[in-house]
Short mmCIF file of N, CA, C and O in Angstrom, two decimals:
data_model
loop_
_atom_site.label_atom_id
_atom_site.label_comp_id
_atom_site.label_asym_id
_atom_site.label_seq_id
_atom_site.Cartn_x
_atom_site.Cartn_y
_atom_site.Cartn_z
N UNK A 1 46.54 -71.11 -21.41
CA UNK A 1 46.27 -69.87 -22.11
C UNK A 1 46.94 -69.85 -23.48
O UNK A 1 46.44 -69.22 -24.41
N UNK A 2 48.12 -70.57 -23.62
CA UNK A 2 48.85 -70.68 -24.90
C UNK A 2 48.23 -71.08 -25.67
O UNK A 2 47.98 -70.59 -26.78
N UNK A 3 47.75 -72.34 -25.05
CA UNK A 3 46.99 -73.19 -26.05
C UNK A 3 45.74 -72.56 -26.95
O UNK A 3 45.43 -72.41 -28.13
N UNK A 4 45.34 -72.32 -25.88
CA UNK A 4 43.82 -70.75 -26.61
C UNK A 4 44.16 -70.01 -27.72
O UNK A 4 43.84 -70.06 -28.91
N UNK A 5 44.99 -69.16 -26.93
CA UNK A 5 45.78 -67.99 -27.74
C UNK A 5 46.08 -68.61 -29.22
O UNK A 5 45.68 -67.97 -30.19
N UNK A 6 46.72 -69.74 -29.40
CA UNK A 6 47.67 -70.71 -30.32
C UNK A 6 45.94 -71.10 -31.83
O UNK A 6 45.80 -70.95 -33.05
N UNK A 7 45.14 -71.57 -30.77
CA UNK A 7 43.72 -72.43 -31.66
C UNK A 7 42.95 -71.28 -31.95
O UNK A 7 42.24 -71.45 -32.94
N UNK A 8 42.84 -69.95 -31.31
CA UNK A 8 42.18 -68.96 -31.79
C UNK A 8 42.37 -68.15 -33.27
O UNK A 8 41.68 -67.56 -34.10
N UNK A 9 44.10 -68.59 -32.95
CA UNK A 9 44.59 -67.65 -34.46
C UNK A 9 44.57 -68.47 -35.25
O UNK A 9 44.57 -68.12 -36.43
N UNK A 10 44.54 -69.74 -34.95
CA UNK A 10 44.31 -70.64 -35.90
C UNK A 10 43.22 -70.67 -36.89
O UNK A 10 43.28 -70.82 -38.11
N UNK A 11 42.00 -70.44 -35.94
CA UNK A 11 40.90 -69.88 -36.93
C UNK A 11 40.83 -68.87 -37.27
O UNK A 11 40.11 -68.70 -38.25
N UNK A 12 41.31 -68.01 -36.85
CA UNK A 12 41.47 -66.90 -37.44
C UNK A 12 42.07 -67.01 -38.95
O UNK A 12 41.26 -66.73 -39.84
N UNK A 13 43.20 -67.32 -39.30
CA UNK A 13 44.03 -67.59 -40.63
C UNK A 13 43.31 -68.94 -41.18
O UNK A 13 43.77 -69.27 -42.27
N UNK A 14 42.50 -69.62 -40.80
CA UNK A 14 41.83 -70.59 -41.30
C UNK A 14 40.49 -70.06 -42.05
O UNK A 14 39.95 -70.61 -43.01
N UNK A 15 40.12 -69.01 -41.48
CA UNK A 15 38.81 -68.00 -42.12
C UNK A 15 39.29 -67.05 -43.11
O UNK A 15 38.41 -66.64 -43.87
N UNK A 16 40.62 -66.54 -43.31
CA UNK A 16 41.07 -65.83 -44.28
C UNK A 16 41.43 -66.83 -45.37
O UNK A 16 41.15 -66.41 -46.50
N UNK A 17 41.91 -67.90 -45.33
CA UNK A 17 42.03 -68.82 -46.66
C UNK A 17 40.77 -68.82 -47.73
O UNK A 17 39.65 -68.31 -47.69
N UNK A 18 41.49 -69.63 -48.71
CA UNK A 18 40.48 -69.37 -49.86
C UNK A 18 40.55 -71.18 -50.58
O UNK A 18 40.89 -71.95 -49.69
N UNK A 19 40.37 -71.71 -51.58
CA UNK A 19 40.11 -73.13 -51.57
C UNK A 19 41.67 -73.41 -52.01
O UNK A 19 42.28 -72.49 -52.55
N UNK A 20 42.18 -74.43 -51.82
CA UNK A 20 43.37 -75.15 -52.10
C UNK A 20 44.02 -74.04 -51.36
O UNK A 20 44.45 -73.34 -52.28
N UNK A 21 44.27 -73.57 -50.49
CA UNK A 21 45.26 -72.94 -49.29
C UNK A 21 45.37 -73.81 -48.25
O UNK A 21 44.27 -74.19 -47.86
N UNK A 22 46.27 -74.24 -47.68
CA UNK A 22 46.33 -75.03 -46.59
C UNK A 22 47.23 -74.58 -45.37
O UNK A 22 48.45 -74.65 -45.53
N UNK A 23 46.73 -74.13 -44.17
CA UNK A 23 47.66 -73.81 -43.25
C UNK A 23 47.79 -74.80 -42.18
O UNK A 23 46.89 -75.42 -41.62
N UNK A 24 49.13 -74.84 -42.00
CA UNK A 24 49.67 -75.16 -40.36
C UNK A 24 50.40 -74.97 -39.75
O UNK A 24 51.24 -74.08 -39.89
N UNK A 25 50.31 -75.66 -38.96
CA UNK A 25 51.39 -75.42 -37.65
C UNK A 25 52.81 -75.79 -38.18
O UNK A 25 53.13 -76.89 -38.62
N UNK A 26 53.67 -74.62 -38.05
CA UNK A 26 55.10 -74.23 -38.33
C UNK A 26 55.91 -74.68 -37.38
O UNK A 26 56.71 -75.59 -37.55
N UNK A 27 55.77 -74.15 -36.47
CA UNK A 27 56.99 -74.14 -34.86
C UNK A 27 55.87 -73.87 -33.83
O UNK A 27 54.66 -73.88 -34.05
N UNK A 28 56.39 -73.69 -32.88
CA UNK A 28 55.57 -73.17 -31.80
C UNK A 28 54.66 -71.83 -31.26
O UNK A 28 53.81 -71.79 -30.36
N UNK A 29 55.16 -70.74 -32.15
CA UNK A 29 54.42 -69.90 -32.52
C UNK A 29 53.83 -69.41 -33.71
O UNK A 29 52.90 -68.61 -33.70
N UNK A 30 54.42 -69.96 -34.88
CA UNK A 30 54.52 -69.84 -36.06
C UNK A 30 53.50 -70.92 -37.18
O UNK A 30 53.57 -72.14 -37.06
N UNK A 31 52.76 -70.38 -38.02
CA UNK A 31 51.64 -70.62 -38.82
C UNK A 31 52.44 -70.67 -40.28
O UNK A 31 53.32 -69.83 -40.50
N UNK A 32 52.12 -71.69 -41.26
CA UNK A 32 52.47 -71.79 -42.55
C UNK A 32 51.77 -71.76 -43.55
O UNK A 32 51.40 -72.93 -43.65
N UNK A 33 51.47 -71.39 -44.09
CA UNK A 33 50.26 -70.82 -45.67
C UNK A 33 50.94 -71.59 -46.91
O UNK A 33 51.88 -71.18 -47.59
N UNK A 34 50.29 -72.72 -47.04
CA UNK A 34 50.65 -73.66 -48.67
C UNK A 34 49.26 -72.79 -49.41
O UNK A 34 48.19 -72.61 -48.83
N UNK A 35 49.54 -72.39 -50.58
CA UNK A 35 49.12 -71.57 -51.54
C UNK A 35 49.54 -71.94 -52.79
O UNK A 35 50.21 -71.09 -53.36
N UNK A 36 49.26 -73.46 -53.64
CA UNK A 36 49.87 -73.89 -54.95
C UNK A 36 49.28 -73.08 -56.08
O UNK A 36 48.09 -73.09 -56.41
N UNK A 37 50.39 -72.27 -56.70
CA UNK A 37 49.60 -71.61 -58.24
C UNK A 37 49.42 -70.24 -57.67
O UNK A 37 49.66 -69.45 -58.58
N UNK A 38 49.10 -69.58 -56.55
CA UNK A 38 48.78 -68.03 -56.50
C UNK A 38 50.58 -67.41 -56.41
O UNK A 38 51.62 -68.02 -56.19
N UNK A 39 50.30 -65.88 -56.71
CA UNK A 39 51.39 -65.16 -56.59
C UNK A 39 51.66 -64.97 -55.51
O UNK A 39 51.10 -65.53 -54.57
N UNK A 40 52.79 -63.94 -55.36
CA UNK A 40 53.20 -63.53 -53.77
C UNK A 40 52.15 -62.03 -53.68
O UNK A 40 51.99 -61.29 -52.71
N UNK A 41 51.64 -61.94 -54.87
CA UNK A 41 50.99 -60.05 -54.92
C UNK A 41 49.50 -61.15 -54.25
O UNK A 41 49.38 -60.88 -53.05
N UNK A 42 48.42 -62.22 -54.71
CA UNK A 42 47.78 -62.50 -54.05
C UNK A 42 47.67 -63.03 -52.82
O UNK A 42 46.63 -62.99 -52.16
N UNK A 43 49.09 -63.74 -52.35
CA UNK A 43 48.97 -64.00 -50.93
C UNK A 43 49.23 -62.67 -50.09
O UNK A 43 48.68 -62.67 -48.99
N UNK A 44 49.79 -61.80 -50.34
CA UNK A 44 50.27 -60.40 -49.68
C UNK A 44 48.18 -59.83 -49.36
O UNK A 44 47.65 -59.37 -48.35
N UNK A 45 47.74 -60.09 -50.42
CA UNK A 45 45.80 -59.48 -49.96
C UNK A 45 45.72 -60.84 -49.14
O UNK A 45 45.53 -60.48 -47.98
N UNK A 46 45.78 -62.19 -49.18
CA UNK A 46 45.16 -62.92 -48.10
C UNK A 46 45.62 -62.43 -46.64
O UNK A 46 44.93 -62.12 -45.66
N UNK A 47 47.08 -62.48 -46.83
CA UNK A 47 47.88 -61.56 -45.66
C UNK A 47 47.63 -60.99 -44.88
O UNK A 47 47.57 -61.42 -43.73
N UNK A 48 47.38 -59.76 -45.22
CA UNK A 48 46.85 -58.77 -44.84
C UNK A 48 45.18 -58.79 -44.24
O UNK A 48 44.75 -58.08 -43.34
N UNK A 49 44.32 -59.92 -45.10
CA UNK A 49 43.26 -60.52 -44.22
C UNK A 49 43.25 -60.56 -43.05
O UNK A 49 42.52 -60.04 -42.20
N UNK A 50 44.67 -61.63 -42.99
CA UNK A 50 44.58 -62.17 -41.53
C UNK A 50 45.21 -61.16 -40.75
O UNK A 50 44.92 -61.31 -39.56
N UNK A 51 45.89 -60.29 -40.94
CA UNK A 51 46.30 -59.22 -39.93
C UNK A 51 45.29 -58.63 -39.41
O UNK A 51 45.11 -58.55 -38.19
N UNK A 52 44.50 -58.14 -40.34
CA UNK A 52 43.09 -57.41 -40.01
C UNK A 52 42.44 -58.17 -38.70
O UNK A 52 42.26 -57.77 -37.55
N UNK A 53 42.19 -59.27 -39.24
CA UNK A 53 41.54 -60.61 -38.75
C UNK A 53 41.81 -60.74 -37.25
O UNK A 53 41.08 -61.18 -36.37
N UNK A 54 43.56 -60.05 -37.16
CA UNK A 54 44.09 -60.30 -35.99
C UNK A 54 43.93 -58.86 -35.17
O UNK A 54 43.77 -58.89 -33.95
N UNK A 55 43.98 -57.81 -35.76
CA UNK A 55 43.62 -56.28 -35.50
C UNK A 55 42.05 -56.20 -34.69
O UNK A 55 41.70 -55.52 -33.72
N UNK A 56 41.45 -56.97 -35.34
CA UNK A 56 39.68 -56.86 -34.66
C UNK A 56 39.61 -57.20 -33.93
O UNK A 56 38.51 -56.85 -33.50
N UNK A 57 40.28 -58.06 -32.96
CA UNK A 57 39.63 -58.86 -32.40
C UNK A 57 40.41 -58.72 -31.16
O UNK A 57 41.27 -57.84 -31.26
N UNK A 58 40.39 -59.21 -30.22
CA UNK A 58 41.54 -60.05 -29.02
C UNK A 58 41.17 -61.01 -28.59
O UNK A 58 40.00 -60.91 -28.25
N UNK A 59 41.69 -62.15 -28.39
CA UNK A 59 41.74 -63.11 -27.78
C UNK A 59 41.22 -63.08 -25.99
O UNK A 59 41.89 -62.76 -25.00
N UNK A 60 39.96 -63.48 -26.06
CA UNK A 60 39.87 -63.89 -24.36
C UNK A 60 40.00 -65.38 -23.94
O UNK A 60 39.59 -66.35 -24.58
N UNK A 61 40.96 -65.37 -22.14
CA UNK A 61 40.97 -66.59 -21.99
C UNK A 61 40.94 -66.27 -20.51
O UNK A 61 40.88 -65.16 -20.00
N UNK A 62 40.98 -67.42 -19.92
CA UNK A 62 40.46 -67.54 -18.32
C UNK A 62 41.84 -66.61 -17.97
O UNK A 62 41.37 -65.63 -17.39
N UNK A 63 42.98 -66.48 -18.02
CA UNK A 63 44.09 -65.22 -17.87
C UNK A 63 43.61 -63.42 -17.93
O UNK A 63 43.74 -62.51 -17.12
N UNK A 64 43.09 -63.50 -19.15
CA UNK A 64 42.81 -62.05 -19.39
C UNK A 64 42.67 -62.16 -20.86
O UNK A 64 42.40 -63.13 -21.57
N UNK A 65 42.90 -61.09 -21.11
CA UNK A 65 42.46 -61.13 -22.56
C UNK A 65 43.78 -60.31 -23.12
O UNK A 65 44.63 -59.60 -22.58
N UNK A 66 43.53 -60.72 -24.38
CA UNK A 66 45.00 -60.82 -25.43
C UNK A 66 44.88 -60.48 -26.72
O UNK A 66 44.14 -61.07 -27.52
N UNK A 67 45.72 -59.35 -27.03
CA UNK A 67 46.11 -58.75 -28.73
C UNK A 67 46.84 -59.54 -29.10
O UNK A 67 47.61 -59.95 -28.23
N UNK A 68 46.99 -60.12 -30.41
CA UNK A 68 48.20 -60.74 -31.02
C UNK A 68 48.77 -59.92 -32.32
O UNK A 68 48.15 -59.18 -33.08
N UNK A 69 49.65 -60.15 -32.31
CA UNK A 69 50.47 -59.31 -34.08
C UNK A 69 50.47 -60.84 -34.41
O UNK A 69 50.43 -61.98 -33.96
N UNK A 70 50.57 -59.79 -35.93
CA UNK A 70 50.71 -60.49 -36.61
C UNK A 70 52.02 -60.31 -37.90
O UNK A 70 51.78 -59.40 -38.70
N UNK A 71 53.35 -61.10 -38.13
CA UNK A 71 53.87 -60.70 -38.91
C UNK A 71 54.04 -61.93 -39.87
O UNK A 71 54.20 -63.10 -39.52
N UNK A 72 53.96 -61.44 -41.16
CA UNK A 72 53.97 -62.49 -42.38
C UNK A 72 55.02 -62.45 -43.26
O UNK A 72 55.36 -61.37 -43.74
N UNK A 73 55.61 -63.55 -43.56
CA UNK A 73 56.81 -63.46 -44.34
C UNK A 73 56.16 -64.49 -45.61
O UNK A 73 55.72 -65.64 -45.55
N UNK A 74 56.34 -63.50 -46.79
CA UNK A 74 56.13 -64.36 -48.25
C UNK A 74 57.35 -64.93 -48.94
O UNK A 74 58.02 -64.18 -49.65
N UNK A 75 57.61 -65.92 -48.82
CA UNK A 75 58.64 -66.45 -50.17
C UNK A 75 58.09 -66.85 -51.57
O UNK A 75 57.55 -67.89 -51.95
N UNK A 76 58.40 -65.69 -52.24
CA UNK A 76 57.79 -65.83 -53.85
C UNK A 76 58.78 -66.59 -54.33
O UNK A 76 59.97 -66.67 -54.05
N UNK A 77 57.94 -67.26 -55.26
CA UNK A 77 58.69 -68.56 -55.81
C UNK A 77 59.66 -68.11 -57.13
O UNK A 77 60.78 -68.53 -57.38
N UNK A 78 58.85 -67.13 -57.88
CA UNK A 78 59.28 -66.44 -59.02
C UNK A 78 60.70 -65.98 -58.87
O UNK A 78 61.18 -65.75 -59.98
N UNK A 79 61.20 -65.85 -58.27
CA UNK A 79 62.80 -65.53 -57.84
C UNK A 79 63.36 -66.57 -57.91
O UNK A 79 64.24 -66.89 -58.71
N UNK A 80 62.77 -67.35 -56.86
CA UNK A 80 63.68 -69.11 -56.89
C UNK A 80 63.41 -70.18 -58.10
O UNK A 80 64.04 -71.24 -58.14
N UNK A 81 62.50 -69.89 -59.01
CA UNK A 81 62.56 -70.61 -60.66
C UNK A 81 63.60 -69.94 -61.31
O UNK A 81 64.44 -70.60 -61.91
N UNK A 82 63.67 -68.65 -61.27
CA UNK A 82 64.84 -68.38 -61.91
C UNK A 82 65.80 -68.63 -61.99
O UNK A 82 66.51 -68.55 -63.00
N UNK A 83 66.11 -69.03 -60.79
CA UNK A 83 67.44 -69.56 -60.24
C UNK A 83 67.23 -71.24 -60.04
O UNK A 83 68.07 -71.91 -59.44
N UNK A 84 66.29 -71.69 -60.47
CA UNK A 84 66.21 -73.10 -60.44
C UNK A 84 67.01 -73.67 -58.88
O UNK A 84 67.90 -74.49 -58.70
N UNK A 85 66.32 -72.91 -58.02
CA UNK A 85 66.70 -72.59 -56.78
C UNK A 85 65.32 -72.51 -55.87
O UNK A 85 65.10 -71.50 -55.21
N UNK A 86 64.32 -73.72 -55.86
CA UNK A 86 62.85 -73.81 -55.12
C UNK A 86 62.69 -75.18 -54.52
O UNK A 86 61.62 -75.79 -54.50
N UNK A 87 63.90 -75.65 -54.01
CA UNK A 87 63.45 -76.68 -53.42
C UNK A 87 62.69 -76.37 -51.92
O UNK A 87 63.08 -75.24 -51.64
N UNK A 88 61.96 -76.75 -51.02
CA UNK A 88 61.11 -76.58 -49.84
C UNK A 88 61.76 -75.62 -49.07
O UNK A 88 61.34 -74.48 -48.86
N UNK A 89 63.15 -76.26 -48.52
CA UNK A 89 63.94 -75.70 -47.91
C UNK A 89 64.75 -74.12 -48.16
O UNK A 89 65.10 -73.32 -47.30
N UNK A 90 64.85 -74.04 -49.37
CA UNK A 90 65.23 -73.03 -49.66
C UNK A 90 63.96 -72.08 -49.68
O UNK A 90 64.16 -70.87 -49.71
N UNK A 91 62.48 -72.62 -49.65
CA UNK A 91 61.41 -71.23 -49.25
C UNK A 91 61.00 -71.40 -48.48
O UNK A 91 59.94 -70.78 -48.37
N UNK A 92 61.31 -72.20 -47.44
CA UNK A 92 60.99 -72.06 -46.17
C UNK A 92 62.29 -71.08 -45.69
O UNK A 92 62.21 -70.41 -44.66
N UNK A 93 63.03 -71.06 -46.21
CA UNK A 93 64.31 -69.90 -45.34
C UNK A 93 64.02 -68.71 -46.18
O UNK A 93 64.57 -67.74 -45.67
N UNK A 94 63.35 -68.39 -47.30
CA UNK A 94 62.99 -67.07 -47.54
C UNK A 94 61.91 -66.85 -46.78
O UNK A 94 62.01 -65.73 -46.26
N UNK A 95 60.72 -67.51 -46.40
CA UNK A 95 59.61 -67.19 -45.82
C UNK A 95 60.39 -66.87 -44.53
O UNK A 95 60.54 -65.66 -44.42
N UNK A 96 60.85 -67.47 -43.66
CA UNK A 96 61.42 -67.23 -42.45
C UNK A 96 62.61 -65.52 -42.65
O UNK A 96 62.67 -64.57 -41.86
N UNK A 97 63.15 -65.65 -43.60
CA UNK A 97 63.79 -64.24 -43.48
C UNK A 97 63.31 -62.85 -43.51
O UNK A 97 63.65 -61.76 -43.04
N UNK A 98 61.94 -63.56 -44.58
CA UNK A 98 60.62 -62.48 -44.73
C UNK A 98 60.04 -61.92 -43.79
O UNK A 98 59.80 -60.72 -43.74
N UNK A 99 59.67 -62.95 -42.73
CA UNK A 99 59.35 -62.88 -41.45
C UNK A 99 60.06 -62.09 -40.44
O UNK A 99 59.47 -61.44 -39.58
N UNK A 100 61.77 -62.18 -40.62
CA UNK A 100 62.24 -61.84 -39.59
C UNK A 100 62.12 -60.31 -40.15
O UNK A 100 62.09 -59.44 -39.28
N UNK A 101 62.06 -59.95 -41.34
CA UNK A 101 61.70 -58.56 -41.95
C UNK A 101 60.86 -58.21 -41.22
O UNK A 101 61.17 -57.34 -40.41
N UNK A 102 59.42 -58.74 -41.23
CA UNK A 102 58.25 -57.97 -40.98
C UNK A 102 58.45 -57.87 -39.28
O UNK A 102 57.68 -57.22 -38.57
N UNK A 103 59.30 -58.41 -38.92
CA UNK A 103 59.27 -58.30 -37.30
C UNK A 103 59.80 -57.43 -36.83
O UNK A 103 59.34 -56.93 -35.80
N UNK A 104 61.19 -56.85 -37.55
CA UNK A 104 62.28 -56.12 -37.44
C UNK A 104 61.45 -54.64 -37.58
O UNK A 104 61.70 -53.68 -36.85
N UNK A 105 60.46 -54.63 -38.60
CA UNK A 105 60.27 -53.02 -39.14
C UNK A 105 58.50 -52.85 -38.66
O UNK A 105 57.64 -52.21 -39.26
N UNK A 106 58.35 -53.59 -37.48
CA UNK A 106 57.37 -53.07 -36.38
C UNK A 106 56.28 -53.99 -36.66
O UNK A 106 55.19 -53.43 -36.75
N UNK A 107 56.28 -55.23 -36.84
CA UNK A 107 55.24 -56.68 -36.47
C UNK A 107 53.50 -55.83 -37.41
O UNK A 107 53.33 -54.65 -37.73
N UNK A 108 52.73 -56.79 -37.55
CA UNK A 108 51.43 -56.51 -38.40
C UNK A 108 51.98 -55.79 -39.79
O UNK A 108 52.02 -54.68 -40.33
N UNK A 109 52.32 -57.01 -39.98
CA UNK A 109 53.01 -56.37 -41.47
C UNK A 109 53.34 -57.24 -42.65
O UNK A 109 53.68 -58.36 -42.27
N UNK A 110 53.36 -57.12 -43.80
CA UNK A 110 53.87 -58.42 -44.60
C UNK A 110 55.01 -57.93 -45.26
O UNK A 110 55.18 -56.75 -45.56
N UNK A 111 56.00 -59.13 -45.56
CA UNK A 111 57.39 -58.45 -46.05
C UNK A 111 57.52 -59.76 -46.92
O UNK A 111 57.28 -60.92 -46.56
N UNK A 112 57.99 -59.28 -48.23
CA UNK A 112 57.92 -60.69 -49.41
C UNK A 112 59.85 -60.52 -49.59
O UNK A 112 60.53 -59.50 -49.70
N UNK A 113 60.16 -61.67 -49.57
CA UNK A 113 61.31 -62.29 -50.36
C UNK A 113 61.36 -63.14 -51.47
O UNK A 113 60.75 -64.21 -51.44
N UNK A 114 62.31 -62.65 -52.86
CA UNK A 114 62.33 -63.82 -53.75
C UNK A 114 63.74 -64.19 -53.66
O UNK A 114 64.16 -65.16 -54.29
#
């Protein structure tokens, strides 16, 4: 059923992308959005796509059937040039803190960090 649940949202956030966006698999529950050249104000509208995306719908599987949230954490880069402070690692731990934002203040939500 994981597995379902896991390949469903996959297309799901795979149908909200737009050309040169590339998503994958993060961790075990967790989805990653490469977006070279857009802002954090245009990934926040793809975002919110896929929440929608995830709002319409539920997931059926031989278990039952299944809502998923969705919470999105943006790491804008524009903060970390400033600070000549953008190596991978350092926006992968803003995206992840972003995240733990949007989880904290009630999931289906996007929360940006720079």
């Amino acid at each position: 059923t994981e597995n379902i649940i896991i390949a469903e949202s996959a297309k799901k956030i795979q149908r909200a992308l737009t050309a040169g966006e590339i998503a994958a698999r993060y961790s075990e529950v967790m989805f990653a959005v490469l977006a070279p050249g857009r802002t954090a104000d245009s990934m926040n509208f793809t975002a919110e796509k896929i929440i929608q995306a995830a709002r319409e719908s539920s997931i059926i599987t031989a278990d039952g059937e299944f809502n998923v949230t969705v919470s999105v954490g943006i790491s804008d880069t524009r903060g970390h040039r400033a600070r000549n402070n953008c190596s991978s690692e350092v926006l992968l731990g803003s995206a992840d803190e972003a995240i733990a934002k949007a989880r904290n203040n009630g999931r289906n939500r996007v929360e940006i960090v720079s």
